[in-house]
Tab-separated table of C-alpha atoms in Angstrom:
chain	number	residue	atom	x	y	z
A	2	MET	CA	-9.044	110.140	-118.044
A	3	SER	CA	-11.963	112.238	-116.679
A	4	ASP	CA	-14.728	113.942	-118.873
A	5	PHE	CA	-13.100	117.290	-117.718
A	6	ASP	CA	-9.783	116.276	-119.271
A	7	VAL	CA	-11.521	115.313	-122.615
A	8	TYR	CA	-13.027	118.596	-122.628
A	9	GLU	CA	-9.904	120.244	-122.123
A	10	ASP	CA	-8.274	118.524	-124.805
A	11	GLU	CA	-10.935	119.181	-127.387
A	12	MET	CA	-10.769	123.095	-126.187
A	13	PHE	CA	-7.391	123.073	-127.808
A	14	ASN	CA	-7.493	120.352	-130.331
A	15	ARG	CA	-11.005	120.352	-131.999
A	16	GLY	CA	-10.410	124.342	-131.866
A	17	TYR	CA	-12.512	126.723	-130.034
A	18	THR	CA	-11.505	129.390	-132.346
A	19	GLU	CA	-10.427	132.694	-131.105
A	20	ARG	CA	-13.014	133.970	-133.158
A	21	ASP	CA	-15.637	132.377	-131.305
A	22	ILE	CA	-14.081	133.440	-128.071
A	23	ASP	CA	-14.031	137.171	-129.038
A	24	VAL	CA	-17.697	136.703	-130.451
A	25	LEU	CA	-18.615	135.220	-126.796
A	26	LEU	CA	-16.680	137.912	-124.899
A	27	SER	CA	-18.086	140.952	-126.975
A	28	GLY	CA	-21.457	139.830	-125.847
A	29	GLY	CA	-22.467	137.729	-128.932
A	30	VAL	CA	-23.368	134.153	-129.452
A	31	PRO	CA	-20.668	131.932	-130.780
A	32	ASN	CA	-21.129	129.318	-133.104
A	33	ASP	CA	-19.690	126.477	-130.835
A	34	PRO	CA	-22.737	125.358	-128.317
A	35	GLY	CA	-20.361	124.791	-125.684
A	36	LEU	CA	-19.345	128.374	-125.492
A	37	ALA	CA	-22.875	129.477	-126.325
A	38	GLY	CA	-23.840	127.879	-123.090
A	39	LEU	CA	-21.647	130.562	-121.169
A	40	THR	CA	-23.663	133.430	-122.452
A	41	PRO	CA	-25.405	134.039	-119.284
A	42	VAL	CA	-22.228	134.685	-117.370
A	43	VAL	CA	-21.225	137.002	-120.180
A	44	ASP	CA	-24.521	138.925	-119.438
A	45	ARG	CA	-23.815	138.785	-115.639
A	46	LEU	CA	-20.524	140.563	-116.025
A	47	LYS	CA	-22.031	143.067	-118.441
A	48	ALA	CA	-24.909	143.755	-115.889
A	49	HIS	CA	-22.188	145.677	-113.782
A	50	ILE	CA	-21.971	148.124	-116.355
A	51	PRO	CA	-24.521	151.009	-115.028
A	52	LEU	CA	-27.342	151.446	-117.706
A	53	GLU	CA	-28.456	154.960	-116.425
A	54	PHE	CA	-26.064	157.878	-116.572
A	55	ASP	CA	-25.654	160.217	-113.770
A	56	SER	CA	-25.790	163.805	-115.253
A	57	THR	CA	-24.850	165.152	-111.882
A	58	ARG	CA	-21.866	163.023	-111.056
A	59	MET	CA	-20.625	164.161	-114.669
A	60	THR	CA	-20.930	167.640	-113.942
A	61	THR	CA	-19.220	167.601	-110.703
A	62	PHE	CA	-16.363	165.620	-112.464
A	63	THR	CA	-15.772	167.880	-115.812
A	64	ALA	CA	-16.110	171.124	-113.189
A	65	GLU	CA	-13.120	169.305	-110.948
A	66	ALA	CA	-11.282	167.826	-114.160
A	67	VAL	CA	-10.785	171.454	-115.944
A	68	LYS	CA	-9.406	172.521	-112.881
A	69	THR	CA	-7.168	169.595	-112.694
A	70	VAL	CA	-5.698	169.962	-115.833
A	71	PRO	CA	-2.209	171.485	-115.469
A	72	LYS	CA	-2.002	174.821	-117.186
A	73	SER	CA	0.797	174.159	-120.012
A	74	ILE	CA	2.969	176.843	-120.375
A	75	LEU	CA	3.501	175.911	-124.047
A	76	VAL	CA	-0.285	175.977	-124.804
A	77	VAL	CA	-1.350	179.427	-124.403
A	78	PRO	CA	-4.832	180.567	-125.390
A	79	SER	CA	-4.710	182.863	-128.333
A	80	SER	CA	-7.418	185.358	-126.303
A	81	VAL	CA	-4.940	185.704	-123.405
A	82	ALA	CA	-3.199	189.124	-123.537
A	83	ARG	CA	0.352	189.170	-122.636
A	84	PRO	CA	2.362	191.855	-121.208
A	85	THR	CA	5.444	193.159	-122.510
A	86	GLY	CA	8.623	191.008	-122.244
A	87	TYR	CA	6.295	187.676	-121.306
A	88	THR	CA	7.016	186.312	-125.037
A	89	ARG	CA	10.897	186.817	-124.389
A	90	ARG	CA	10.602	185.220	-120.964
A	91	LEU	CA	8.543	182.573	-122.417
A	92	ALA	CA	10.878	181.492	-125.169
A	93	PHE	CA	13.531	180.040	-122.808
A	94	ALA	CA	11.550	178.979	-119.762
A	95	PRO	CA	10.016	175.738	-121.162
A	96	ARG	CA	13.420	174.153	-122.241
A	97	PHE	CA	14.891	175.248	-118.776
A	98	VAL	CA	12.072	173.960	-116.777
A	99	GLY	CA	11.858	171.140	-118.761
A	100	ALA	CA	15.486	169.957	-118.418
A	101	LEU	CA	15.315	170.691	-114.751
A	102	ALA	CA	12.152	168.671	-114.303
A	103	ALA	CA	13.942	165.593	-116.137
A	104	ILE	CA	16.860	165.918	-113.848
A	105	VAL	CA	14.827	166.045	-110.832
A	106	LEU	CA	12.680	163.137	-111.972
A	107	LEU	CA	15.813	161.067	-112.952
A	108	VAL	CA	17.659	161.598	-109.893
A	109	GLY	CA	14.590	161.103	-107.523
A	110	MET	CA	13.860	157.899	-109.675
A	111	SER	CA	17.246	156.607	-109.614
A	112	GLY	CA	17.154	156.390	-105.944
A	113	ILE	CA	13.751	154.883	-105.814
A	114	ALA	CA	14.642	152.369	-108.566
A	115	VAL	CA	17.356	150.996	-106.820
A	116	ALA	CA	15.158	150.593	-103.675
A	117	SER	CA	12.579	148.999	-105.365
A	118	ASN	CA	14.309	146.768	-107.835
A	119	GLY	CA	14.413	143.287	-106.543
A	120	ALA	CA	11.166	143.611	-104.615
A	121	ALA	CA	9.019	140.434	-104.547
A	122	PRO	CA	5.238	140.307	-105.055
A	123	GLY	CA	3.828	141.000	-101.447
A	124	ASP	CA	6.843	143.552	-100.602
A	125	THR	CA	6.014	147.164	-99.932
A	126	LEU	CA	7.864	148.283	-102.828
A	127	TYR	CA	6.624	145.586	-105.475
A	128	GLY	CA	4.024	147.735	-107.050
A	129	LEU	CA	6.464	150.614	-107.698
A	130	ASP	CA	8.720	148.010	-109.089
A	131	ARG	CA	6.445	147.096	-111.715
A	132	ALA	CA	5.351	150.731	-112.507
A	133	LEU	CA	8.923	151.766	-113.064
A	134	GLU	CA	9.398	148.612	-115.331
A	135	ARG	CA	6.608	150.015	-117.752
A	136	VAL	CA	8.592	153.252	-118.216
A	137	GLY	CA	11.845	151.499	-119.044
A	138	ILE	CA	13.657	151.893	-115.420
A	139	GLY	CA	14.466	148.623	-113.968
A	140	VAL	CA	15.040	145.019	-115.752
A	141	GLY	CA	11.731	143.915	-115.738
A	142	GLY	CA	10.653	141.215	-118.351
A	143	ALA	CA	10.744	137.605	-118.042
A	144	GLU	CA	14.202	137.506	-116.363
A	145	GLU	CA	12.866	139.392	-113.357
A	146	ARG	CA	9.474	137.598	-113.219
A	147	LEU	CA	11.625	134.237	-113.030
A	148	ALA	CA	13.535	135.684	-110.315
A	149	GLU	CA	10.340	136.676	-108.454
A	150	ALA	CA	8.956	133.369	-108.950
A	151	THR	CA	12.085	131.610	-107.225
A	152	VAL	CA	11.826	134.079	-104.021
A	153	LEU	CA	7.931	132.986	-104.099
A	154	VAL	CA	9.082	129.228	-103.861
A	155	SER	CA	11.490	130.024	-101.199
A	156	GLN	CA	8.737	131.366	-99.162
A	157	GLY	CA	6.564	128.365	-99.790
A	158	ARG	CA	4.155	129.807	-102.029
A	159	ALA	CA	4.756	127.540	-105.012
A	160	ALA	CA	1.076	128.292	-106.283
A	161	ASP	CA	1.951	131.853	-106.460
A	162	ALA	CA	5.517	131.146	-108.138
A	163	LEU	CA	3.740	129.140	-110.884
A	164	ASP	CA	1.061	132.007	-111.669
A	165	HIS	CA	4.123	134.349	-111.783
A	166	ALA	CA	5.979	132.278	-114.242
A	167	ILE	CA	3.188	132.494	-116.608
A	168	GLU	CA	4.427	136.110	-117.146
A	169	ALA	CA	7.757	134.813	-118.433
A	170	ILE	CA	6.311	132.609	-121.344
A	171	ASP	CA	4.028	133.712	-124.469
A	172	ASP	CA	3.003	130.326	-125.462
A	173	GLU	CA	-0.770	129.748	-124.760
A	174	LYS	CA	-0.316	126.113	-124.187
A	175	ALA	CA	2.599	126.543	-121.912
A	176	GLY	CA	0.634	128.979	-119.848
A	177	ASP	CA	-2.365	126.731	-119.799
A	178	ALA	CA	0.123	123.908	-118.282
A	179	LEU	CA	1.394	126.531	-115.719
A	180	GLN	CA	-2.199	127.287	-114.605
A	181	LYS	CA	-3.401	123.766	-114.150
A	182	ALA	CA	-0.207	123.194	-112.240
A	183	ALA	CA	-0.749	126.049	-110.250
A	184	GLU	CA	-4.306	124.953	-109.594
A	185	ARG	CA	-3.390	121.767	-108.305
A	186	VAL	CA	-0.504	123.047	-106.046
A	187	GLY	CA	-3.016	125.547	-104.655
A	188	GLY	CA	-5.213	122.747	-103.653
A	189	MET	CA	-2.750	120.635	-102.383
A	190	SER	CA	-2.913	120.057	-98.283
A	191	SER	CA	0.283	121.613	-96.720
A	192	GLU	CA	-0.032	118.145	-94.589
A	193	ASN	CA	0.181	116.055	-97.862
A	194	GLY	CA	3.260	114.037	-98.079
A	195	LYS	CA	3.557	114.876	-101.883
A	196	ALA	CA	3.458	118.684	-101.250
A	197	ALA	CA	7.136	118.998	-100.604
A	198	GLU	CA	7.954	116.880	-103.820
A	199	VAL	CA	5.970	119.129	-105.761
A	200	HIS	CA	7.437	122.016	-104.346
A	201	ALA	CA	10.725	120.850	-105.319
A	202	ASN	CA	9.368	120.067	-108.662
A	203	VAL	CA	8.139	123.726	-108.952
A	204	ALA	CA	11.542	124.991	-107.886
A	205	ALA	CA	13.332	122.744	-110.216
A	206	MET	CA	11.268	123.748	-113.119
A	207	LEU	CA	12.032	127.485	-112.313
A	208	GLU	CA	15.830	126.822	-112.326
A	209	TRP	CA	15.394	125.212	-115.529
A	210	MET	CA	13.631	128.005	-116.892
A	211	THR	CA	16.177	130.455	-115.664
A	212	THR	CA	19.354	128.487	-116.908
A	213	THR	CA	18.069	126.940	-119.950
A	214	LYS	CA	19.596	127.987	-123.299
A	215	ALA	CA	16.502	126.724	-125.072
A	216	THR	CA	14.516	129.428	-126.985
A	217	GLY	CA	11.160	129.641	-128.749
A	218	SER	CA	9.067	126.735	-129.023
A	219	ASP	CA	11.738	124.434	-127.438
A	220	PHE	CA	11.772	126.524	-124.447
A	221	ASP	CA	7.923	126.488	-124.377
A	222	GLN	CA	7.432	123.029	-124.942
A	223	GLY	CA	10.015	122.312	-121.993
A	224	VAL	CA	7.748	124.486	-119.772
A	225	ALA	CA	4.698	122.718	-120.786
A	226	GLU	CA	6.269	119.322	-120.018
A	227	ARG	CA	7.479	120.428	-116.858
A	228	ALA	CA	4.238	121.674	-115.740
A	229	ARG	CA	2.318	118.925	-116.591
A	230	GLN	CA	4.713	116.701	-114.366
A	231	ILE	CA	3.733	119.011	-111.643
A	232	SER	CA	0.112	118.771	-112.480
A	233	GLY	CA	0.199	115.324	-111.558
A	234	PRO	CA	0.457	111.532	-113.156
A	235	ASN	CA	-2.785	111.772	-114.879
A	236	ALA	CA	-2.070	115.048	-116.614
A	237	ALA	CA	1.396	113.947	-117.613
A	238	ALA	CA	0.200	110.520	-118.803
A	239	ASN	CA	-2.702	111.637	-120.981
A	240	ASP	CA	-1.095	114.823	-122.501
A	241	SER	CA	1.166	114.581	-125.423
A	242	PRO	CA	4.593	116.048	-124.774
A	243	THR	CA	4.886	117.393	-128.174
A	244	ASP	CA	2.926	120.143	-129.736
A	245	GLY	CA	1.020	119.334	-132.597
A	246	ALA	CA	0.590	115.671	-131.663
A	247	ASN	CA	-3.115	116.173	-130.848
A	248	GLY	CA	-4.006	118.140	-133.712
A	249	GLY	CA	-2.198	121.247	-133.271
A	250	PRO	CA	-3.227	124.871	-131.856
A	251	PRO	CA	-6.555	126.329	-132.559
A	252	GLU	CA	-6.879	127.825	-136.316
A	253	ASP	CA	-6.826	131.565	-135.369
A	254	VAL	CA	-3.761	131.348	-133.131
A	255	PRO	CA	-0.790	132.303	-135.251
A	256	ALA	CA	2.592	130.624	-134.706
A	257	GLY	CA	5.982	132.505	-134.483
A	258	PRO	CA	7.108	135.154	-132.202
A	259	PRO	CA	4.702	137.275	-130.404
A	260	ASP	CA	3.653	140.654	-132.171
A	261	HIS	CA	2.937	142.690	-129.018
A	262	ALA	CA	5.865	143.670	-126.596
A	263	PRO	CA	4.820	143.098	-122.827
A	264	GLY	CA	4.115	145.931	-120.372
A	265	GLY	CA	2.131	148.780	-121.156
A	266	PRO	CA	1.218	152.332	-120.615
A	267	PRO	CA	2.088	153.310	-117.223
A	268	GLU	CA	-0.370	155.361	-115.061
A	269	SER	CA	1.688	158.601	-115.446
A	270	ILE	CA	3.623	158.248	-118.520
A	271	PRO	CA	2.135	156.684	-121.289
A	272	SER	CA	3.908	155.007	-124.126
A	273	ARG	CA	3.840	156.464	-127.587
A	274	PRO	CA	2.190	154.366	-130.663
B	26	MET	CA	-20.114	155.553	-126.645
B	27	SER	CA	-16.815	155.410	-128.337
B	28	LEU	CA	-14.993	158.630	-129.274
B	29	ASP	CA	-13.935	157.414	-132.624
B	30	GLU	CA	-12.876	159.684	-135.312
B	31	ALA	CA	-13.299	162.789	-133.124
B	32	PHE	CA	-10.603	161.395	-130.761
B	33	ASP	CA	-7.956	163.370	-131.929
B	34	GLU	CA	-9.986	166.571	-131.577
B	35	ILE	CA	-11.320	165.507	-128.212
B	36	LEU	CA	-7.711	164.795	-126.800
B	37	GLN	CA	-6.351	168.370	-127.989
B	38	ALA	CA	-9.367	169.942	-126.426
B	39	ALA	CA	-9.155	167.822	-123.183
B	40	LYS	CA	-5.490	169.190	-122.886
B	41	ARG	CA	-6.653	172.822	-123.280
B	42	ALA	CA	-8.996	171.931	-120.205
B	43	GLU	CA	-12.125	172.477	-122.119
B	44	GLU	CA	-14.972	171.030	-120.274
B	45	TRP	CA	-17.173	169.638	-123.398
B	46	ALA	CA	-14.034	167.202	-124.015
B	47	TRP	CA	-13.827	165.947	-120.591
B	48	ALA	CA	-17.722	165.344	-120.500
B	49	ARG	CA	-17.242	163.508	-123.663
B	50	ILE	CA	-14.263	161.285	-122.037
B	51	TYR	CA	-16.377	160.799	-119.058
B	52	ARG	CA	-19.309	159.253	-121.135
B	53	ASP	CA	-16.963	157.196	-123.087
B	54	LEU	CA	-15.309	155.787	-119.912
B	55	ALA	CA	-16.832	156.092	-116.842
B	56	GLY	CA	-19.434	153.365	-117.172
B	57	LEU	CA	-16.903	151.027	-118.292
B	58	ILE	CA	-14.501	151.762	-115.506
B	59	THR	CA	-17.301	151.682	-112.991
B	60	GLY	CA	-18.491	148.414	-114.267
B	61	TYR	CA	-15.167	146.777	-114.148
B	62	VAL	CA	-13.975	148.027	-110.627
B	63	ALA	CA	-17.443	147.109	-109.499
B	64	SER	CA	-17.113	143.373	-110.542
B	65	ARG	CA	-13.891	143.168	-109.111
B	66	GLY	CA	-15.205	144.241	-105.696
B	67	ALA	CA	-14.460	147.889	-105.148
B	68	SER	CA	-16.560	149.434	-102.425
B	69	ASP	CA	-17.327	152.799	-104.306
B	70	PRO	CA	-17.141	151.895	-107.850
B	71	GLU	CA	-18.268	155.471	-109.197
B	72	ASP	CA	-15.632	157.240	-106.762
B	73	VAL	CA	-12.723	154.948	-108.465
B	74	ALA	CA	-14.051	155.797	-111.491
B	75	SER	CA	-14.034	159.599	-110.990
B	76	GLU	CA	-10.780	159.428	-109.374
B	77	THR	CA	-9.294	157.353	-112.318
B	78	LEU	CA	-10.423	160.143	-114.986
B	79	LEU	CA	-9.152	162.612	-112.733
B	80	GLN	CA	-5.621	161.253	-112.589
B	81	MET	CA	-5.686	161.234	-116.426
B	82	ALA	CA	-6.666	164.745	-116.340
B	83	ARG	CA	-3.543	165.469	-114.150
B	84	ASN	CA	-1.331	163.756	-116.677
B	85	ILE	CA	-3.005	164.408	-119.909
B	86	HIS	CA	-0.466	166.599	-121.496
B	87	SER	CA	2.126	163.563	-121.162
B	88	PHE	CA	-0.312	161.375	-123.385
B	89	GLU	CA	0.079	161.123	-127.110
B	90	GLY	CA	-1.583	158.283	-129.021
B	91	THR	CA	-4.711	156.469	-130.061
B	92	GLU	CA	-8.135	155.886	-128.935
B	93	SER	CA	-7.008	152.374	-128.000
B	94	SER	CA	-3.943	153.281	-126.155
B	95	PHE	CA	-6.047	155.965	-124.382
B	96	ARG	CA	-8.687	153.449	-123.315
B	97	SER	CA	-5.690	151.010	-122.270
B	98	TRP	CA	-4.308	153.840	-120.089
B	99	ALA	CA	-7.432	154.347	-118.382
B	100	PHE	CA	-7.890	150.830	-117.335
B	101	VAL	CA	-4.133	150.366	-116.372
B	102	ILE	CA	-5.023	153.309	-113.678
B	103	ALA	CA	-8.093	151.598	-112.477
B	104	HIS	CA	-6.501	148.096	-112.427
B	105	ARG	CA	-3.638	149.691	-110.311
B	106	ARG	CA	-6.206	151.120	-107.878
B	107	LEU	CA	-8.152	148.021	-107.494
B	108	ILE	CA	-4.626	146.383	-106.456
B	109	ASP	CA	-4.123	149.315	-103.863
B	110	PHE	CA	-7.750	148.655	-102.621
B	111	ARG	CA	-6.951	144.836	-102.432
B	112	ARG	CA	-3.936	145.299	-100.643
B	113	ALA	CA	-5.584	147.862	-98.299
B	114	GLN	CA	-8.295	145.198	-97.549
B	115	GLY	CA	-5.844	142.685	-96.831
B	116	ARG	CA	-7.493	139.975	-99.104
B	117	THR	CA	-6.621	138.082	-102.226
B	118	VAL	CA	-10.411	137.125	-103.212
B	119	ASP	CA	-12.811	139.576	-104.135
B	120	THR	CA	-16.360	139.378	-102.942
B	121	THR	CA	-18.683	140.859	-105.499
B	122	SER	CA	-22.027	141.841	-104.204
B	123	LEU	CA	-25.125	141.291	-106.077
B	124	ASP	CA	-26.240	143.942	-108.466
B	125	GLU	CA	-29.733	144.851	-107.052
B	126	ALA	CA	-29.985	146.904	-110.007
B	127	ALA	CA	-29.434	144.442	-112.521
B	128	LEU	CA	-32.013	142.405	-110.849
B	129	ASN	CA	-34.473	145.082	-110.884
B	130	ARG	CA	-33.950	145.727	-114.656
B	131	ALA	CA	-35.737	142.483	-115.558
B	132	GLY	CA	-38.934	144.066	-114.724
B	133	GLY	CA	-41.981	141.957	-114.922
B	134	ASN	CA	-43.572	139.714	-112.122
B	135	VAL	CA	-42.282	138.537	-108.681
B	136	GLU	CA	-41.835	134.847	-110.092
B	137	HIS	CA	-39.785	136.322	-113.099
B	138	GLN	CA	-37.628	138.278	-110.767
B	139	ALA	CA	-37.262	135.520	-108.263
B	140	LEU	CA	-35.921	133.361	-111.339
B	141	ASP	CA	-33.614	136.120	-112.360
B	142	ARG	CA	-32.263	136.415	-108.859
B	143	LEU	CA	-31.541	132.618	-108.784
B	144	VAL	CA	-29.715	132.687	-112.137
B	145	THR	CA	-27.757	135.596	-110.876
B	146	GLU	CA	-26.758	133.982	-107.855
B	147	GLU	CA	-25.645	130.495	-109.663
B	148	VAL	CA	-23.543	132.567	-112.091
B	149	GLU	CA	-22.123	134.807	-109.362
B	150	ALA	CA	-21.181	131.699	-107.685
B	151	THR	CA	-19.549	130.334	-110.788
B	152	LEU	CA	-17.487	133.551	-111.364
B	153	GLN	CA	-15.984	133.084	-107.802
B	154	THR	CA	-14.272	129.775	-108.823
B	155	LEU	CA	-12.051	131.671	-111.215
B	156	THR	CA	-8.729	132.918	-109.915
B	157	GLU	CA	-7.711	136.379	-109.883
B	158	PRO	CA	-6.053	136.762	-112.889
B	159	GLN	CA	-8.667	134.905	-114.843
B	160	ARG	CA	-11.385	137.084	-113.601
B	161	ASP	CA	-9.133	140.240	-114.078
B	162	VAL	CA	-8.875	139.048	-117.776
B	163	LEU	CA	-12.417	138.074	-118.535
B	164	THR	CA	-13.791	141.326	-116.761
B	165	LEU	CA	-11.780	143.692	-118.795
B	166	ARG	CA	-12.334	141.591	-122.080
B	167	VAL	CA	-16.132	141.676	-121.372
B	168	ILE	CA	-16.919	144.665	-119.546
B	169	ALA	CA	-14.323	147.151	-120.758
B	170	GLY	CA	-14.256	145.656	-124.324
B	171	LEU	CA	-10.698	145.432	-124.386
B	172	THR	CA	-8.962	143.413	-127.162
B	173	VAL	CA	-6.152	140.719	-125.930
B	174	GLU	CA	-3.518	143.009	-126.586
B	175	GLU	CA	-4.980	145.788	-124.675
B	176	THR	CA	-5.776	143.413	-121.754
B	177	ALA	CA	-2.197	142.083	-121.807
B	178	ASP	CA	-1.021	146.068	-121.634
B	179	VAL	CA	-3.308	146.624	-118.784
B	180	VAL	CA	-2.489	143.378	-116.457
B	181	GLY	CA	1.294	143.552	-117.249
B	182	LYS	CA	1.330	140.006	-119.089
B	183	ARG	CA	2.317	138.882	-122.586
B	184	VAL	CA	-0.336	138.323	-125.011
B	185	GLY	CA	0.072	134.335	-124.917
B	186	ALA	CA	-0.374	134.398	-121.149
B	187	VAL	CA	-3.658	136.534	-121.324
B	188	LYS	CA	-5.002	134.134	-124.058
B	189	ALA	CA	-4.272	130.973	-121.980
B	190	LEU	CA	-5.900	132.751	-118.991
B	191	GLN	CA	-9.051	133.215	-121.045
B	192	ARG	CA	-9.299	130.034	-122.256
B	193	ARG	CA	-8.635	128.452	-118.833
B	194	ALA	CA	-11.587	130.658	-117.342
B	195	LEU	CA	-13.978	129.465	-120.154
B	196	VAL	CA	-13.099	125.973	-119.254
B	197	THR	CA	-13.804	126.253	-115.433
B	198	LEU	CA	-16.680	128.119	-115.835
B	199	ARG	CA	-18.088	125.456	-118.285
B	200	LYS	CA	-17.179	122.652	-115.689
B	201	SER	CA	-18.691	124.855	-112.825
B	202	LEU	CA	-21.828	126.125	-114.548
B	203	PRO	CA	-24.918	124.221	-113.158
B	204	LYS	CA	-27.077	122.412	-115.483
B	205	GLY	CA	-30.249	124.046	-116.696
B	206	VAL	CA	-28.971	127.992	-116.631
B	207	PRO	CA	-31.121	129.194	-119.283
B	208	LYS	CA	-29.170	130.593	-122.340
C-alpha cells in the first residue's frame, strides 16, 4: 500500500469533515492541517476574480441590458397613456399569444427532442439533448447517462465512459471509486496488453449497472466494488468491499437518499423553487 | 456583493428594464463570472461575463426564484458557454495563462514578486493535474462561491458525484503540491 493509498483512506475514514472542506473552499483556514496546506491553491483560484471594477464596461452593459429585456405586454408602466380600445385588445392578447407561443415551442421542440435524444457525448446534438432534459423533455437521468456511457465504451473511450457513469450514482464513495478507475484507465497505454481486459471490465460494470435490480446502498456498493476491480489489483486488495468496515463515512455526510434532484435550471427556462 | 434582502425588489425592477437593477446585478455577478471563465481558459472572460448577463436579460421574464437559483442560473449559462468555447477550440484541456494582475497585486520589491511568481507557477501547474470535471467543481465552489447543491445544478451532476469530485480534487492537489509552498 503506497503512502498515497493510506492518505486516501484517511480522507474518508479519519474524516476530513464536510465542514472543514467548506471552510477551505470558502477561503478560510480549516482545522485539519492536511487541508490547510491547500490554502495557496484556493488563493490562486480566487486571484482570477478581478479586484478592480470596470465602471465603463458596466455602463455599456446596463445600457445594452435595458434594451435587451423584452417588453412584456403584461407589464405596462402606469405612466404610459393608452389610446381608446387598447385595454380591450390587451385583455385577450396575452392568453392568445401565450398559447400560440407554447404550441410553436412544443411542436418545434418535439422535433428537435426526437432528433437529439440518443445523442452521445461528442455528437453535435448532445449539448441540446442535455439542455432539453433540464426542461423536462427527453428521458435524461441515470438511465440515459448509462446508455451514453455504454456508447462511449463501444467507441473505445473507457475512461470517458467511467467519468460519465459518475453522473448515474449519488454515493460519494462509489463516485470516488469510479473516478479512480477513470484515472487508471485514462493513464493506460493502448498498447498495454491489459487494456483490452480493463475495457471489458468497464463494459461489464456498465451492463451490471443497467440491468441490476439492486437499489440504494446495495447498488452503490456494487458499483464501488466493480470500480475497484477496474482500478487494479492493489486498490481491490486493500480497499474494503463493505462500506463502513474502515470506520464509516465522514461525520457530516448524511446517510440515505439524496435531498437534491439532479439537473438544474436551464439557460432560458429556469425552474421554480 | 450579495443582493440579499433586496433581491426580490431588484428582480422585479430588472424585469421592468430599470437600469439601476441591472447595474446591481452586474456588480454582484460580473466579477465572479469573469473569474470563473478566466480560470477555465476563456480567451475574453469579461466579454463572456457580459454575454452571460445579457442572455439573462433576454430571458429575465421567465425567471422566478431565489437569489440562490438566480446565481445558479448565471453560472449554468456561463458553464454552457465554456463548453461551447472548448468545443470550438477543439481541446479537452484548458490552458489557463498566468494572471499578471494577480502577480502585481503583491506589490513590494522585485524579490517578493519573483517569489510570488514562482509560487503561482507551481500552484498553477498543480491545478493542471486535475481533470476537467474536478476543476469545474473546484472553481465553481471557490470562485463562484456556490454550495454543493448549486454546483450540482450547474454541472448537471448529482450532489454525491460533486462531493466525490471535490474530494478527489483535493486529494490530487495534496499529492501534487510541491513541498515548501508557503501557507
